[in-house]
Protein backbone atom coordinates (compact mmCIF):
# COMPACT_ATOMS: atom_id res chain seq x y z
CA MET A 1 -5.83 7.22 -6.53
CA ARG A 2 -3.52 6.19 -9.36
CA PRO A 3 -3.77 2.39 -9.54
CA GLU A 4 -1.37 2.11 -12.48
CA TYR A 5 1.35 3.47 -10.16
CA PHE A 6 0.15 1.60 -7.06
CA GLN A 7 -0.76 4.92 -5.45
CA LEU A 8 -3.97 3.65 -3.91
CA ILE A 9 -4.68 6.35 -1.34
CA SER A 10 -6.17 9.65 -2.50
CA ARG A 11 -5.69 11.43 0.81
CA ILE A 12 -4.90 10.74 4.43
CA GLU A 13 -7.69 12.04 6.62
CA ALA A 14 -6.35 11.30 10.11
CA VAL A 15 -3.41 9.77 11.94
CA ASP A 16 -3.47 9.14 15.69
CA THR A 17 -0.01 8.09 16.83
CA ALA A 18 -1.13 7.35 20.40
CA ALA A 19 -3.89 5.01 19.22
CA GLY A 20 -1.84 3.65 16.30
CA THR A 21 -4.54 4.41 13.76
CA ALA A 22 -4.84 5.97 10.33
CA ARG A 23 -7.84 6.81 8.21
CA ALA A 24 -7.66 7.48 4.48
CA ARG A 25 -9.90 8.15 1.51
CA ALA A 26 -9.44 6.31 -1.77
CA VAL A 27 -11.37 7.58 -4.78
CA VAL A 28 -11.50 4.98 -7.52
CA PRO A 29 -10.90 6.68 -10.88
CA GLU A 30 -13.65 6.65 -13.49
CA GLU A 31 -11.14 5.41 -16.05
CA SER A 32 -7.97 3.38 -15.68
CA THR A 33 -6.05 0.87 -17.78
CA ILE A 34 -6.64 -1.55 -14.88
CA PHE A 35 -10.30 -1.79 -15.93
CA GLU A 36 -9.48 -2.71 -19.54
CA GLY A 37 -8.80 -6.27 -18.44
CA HIS A 38 -10.69 -6.41 -15.14
CA PHE A 39 -13.25 -6.80 -16.62
CA PRO A 40 -14.13 -5.62 -20.15
CA GLY A 41 -17.66 -4.21 -20.01
CA HIS A 42 -17.88 -4.77 -16.24
CA PRO A 43 -15.05 -2.79 -14.61
CA LEU A 44 -14.18 -3.87 -11.06
CA MET A 45 -11.34 -2.81 -8.78
CA PRO A 46 -9.13 -5.90 -8.32
CA GLY A 47 -9.25 -7.36 -4.82
CA VAL A 48 -5.46 -7.38 -4.59
CA LEU A 49 -5.50 -3.58 -5.02
CA LEU A 50 -8.08 -3.26 -2.24
CA ILE A 51 -5.70 -5.22 -0.01
CA GLU A 52 -2.86 -2.93 -1.10
CA SER A 53 -4.91 0.17 -0.19
CA MET A 54 -5.37 -1.30 3.31
CA ALA A 55 -1.63 -2.01 3.43
CA GLN A 56 -0.78 1.56 2.44
CA THR A 57 -3.12 3.00 5.07
CA SER A 58 -1.62 0.61 7.63
CA GLY A 59 1.84 1.72 6.57
CA PHE A 60 0.97 5.34 7.32
CA ALA A 61 -0.28 4.34 10.78
CA ILE A 62 3.05 2.58 11.40
CA LEU A 63 5.09 5.50 10.01
CA GLY A 64 3.17 7.84 12.29
CA MET A 65 3.99 5.72 15.32
CA ASN A 66 7.69 5.43 14.50
CA GLY A 67 8.17 8.99 13.27
CA PHE A 68 9.33 7.88 9.82
CA GLU A 69 12.28 6.07 11.41
CA GLY A 70 11.45 2.66 9.95
CA MET A 71 9.84 1.71 6.63
CA PRO A 72 7.02 -0.87 6.80
CA PHE A 73 7.10 -3.46 4.01
CA LEU A 74 4.09 -5.75 3.59
CA ALA A 75 5.07 -9.27 4.64
CA GLY A 76 1.80 -11.13 5.13
CA VAL A 77 -1.95 -11.07 4.61
CA ARG A 78 -4.32 -13.08 6.78
CA GLU A 79 -8.07 -13.41 6.94
CA ALA A 80 -8.64 -11.19 3.92
CA LYS A 81 -12.31 -10.82 3.12
CA LEU A 82 -13.73 -9.13 0.02
CA ARG A 83 -17.41 -8.50 0.66
CA ARG A 84 -18.64 -6.41 -2.26
CA PHE A 85 -17.59 -5.14 -5.65
CA VAL A 86 -15.85 -1.79 -6.03
CA THR A 87 -16.52 0.06 -9.26
CA PRO A 88 -15.16 3.19 -10.94
CA GLY A 89 -16.10 6.37 -9.08
CA ASN A 90 -16.58 4.69 -5.69
CA GLU A 91 -15.23 6.64 -2.73
CA LEU A 92 -13.72 4.31 -0.16
CA ASP A 93 -13.02 4.92 3.52
CA VAL A 94 -9.96 2.96 4.59
CA GLU A 95 -9.05 2.48 8.25
CA ALA A 96 -6.11 0.76 9.90
CA ARG A 97 -5.16 0.05 13.50
CA VAL A 98 -1.76 -1.19 14.67
CA GLU A 99 -2.27 -4.24 16.89
CA HIS A 100 1.42 -5.01 17.53
CA ASP A 101 4.67 -3.19 16.88
CA GLY A 102 7.99 -4.64 18.00
CA SER A 103 10.97 -6.84 17.15
CA GLY A 104 11.06 -5.45 13.62
CA PHE A 105 7.48 -6.44 12.83
CA ALA A 106 4.10 -4.73 13.00
CA MET A 107 0.64 -6.21 12.67
CA THR A 108 -2.47 -4.28 11.74
CA GLU A 109 -6.17 -4.78 11.26
CA ALA A 110 -7.60 -2.83 8.36
CA SER A 111 -10.94 -2.35 6.68
CA ILE A 112 -12.60 -0.59 3.77
CA ARG A 113 -16.12 0.81 3.70
CA HIS A 114 -18.17 2.40 0.92
CA GLU A 115 -21.17 4.50 1.88
CA GLY A 116 -21.08 2.86 5.31
CA SER A 117 -21.12 -0.72 4.02
CA ALA A 118 -18.24 -3.14 4.59
CA VAL A 119 -16.20 -3.76 1.45
CA ALA A 120 -13.04 -5.53 2.63
CA SER A 121 -10.98 -6.35 5.70
CA ALA A 122 -7.69 -8.04 6.48
CA LYS A 123 -5.04 -8.65 9.11
CA LEU A 124 -1.69 -7.52 7.76
CA THR A 125 1.90 -8.14 8.85
CA PHE A 126 4.77 -5.79 8.04
CA ARG A 127 8.53 -6.05 8.31
CA VAL A 128 9.70 -2.68 9.63
CA MET A 129 13.25 -1.91 8.52
CA PRO A 130 15.55 1.09 8.31
CA PHE A 131 14.95 3.14 5.19
CA PRO A 132 17.22 1.89 2.38
CA SER A 133 18.55 5.43 1.87
CA PRO A 134 18.05 8.96 3.16
CA ASP A 135 16.62 9.92 -0.25
CA PHE A 136 13.97 7.20 -0.01
CA ARG A 137 12.96 8.42 3.46
CA THR A 138 12.74 11.99 2.16
CA GLU A 139 10.59 10.87 -0.79
CA MET A 140 8.25 8.93 1.52
CA ARG A 141 7.82 11.96 3.81
CA SER A 142 7.15 14.16 0.77
CA TYR A 143 4.60 11.69 -0.63
CA ALA A 144 2.89 11.44 2.76
CA GLU A 145 2.73 15.23 3.01
CA ARG A 146 1.16 15.49 -0.48
CA LEU A 147 -1.52 13.06 0.70
CA GLY A 148 -2.23 15.17 3.78
CA PHE A 149 -0.23 13.25 6.38
CA PRO A 150 0.16 15.52 9.43
CA LEU A 151 3.98 15.50 9.60
CA GLU A 152 3.90 17.33 12.92
CA VAL A 153 2.65 14.12 14.59
CA ALA A 154 5.55 12.05 13.26
């Protein structure tokens, strides 16, 4: 995880294109400039970044289903719940399931757990559009592969 660069997934652990699911691991770094202001002396992972980690995991579920033919862009967040604090060093299990995919939109349900306990959950909406350029698509596939995305399923 590199929160300063909005790279909030450490590795992709599983993608099931038939089920429309993805599972990822996010390891919160021990040190990050994010924690200098959130909060001094009591570092906590910002809730908005937890939502973004669910969005990124959801995005990989969508990319798996569409074979990297359409790029999912986060368009909406509903029913977001932040249940416990996340601190430096925490290892998070992030799961996402595609509930709807069609007409240029996808909707997912996502959750985060730490040591088996619920941390966060949300219903997310994505606008799925053609990649803005072939180079961007290539970079996304390369990034996914570095994270462990099984490209053979896409």
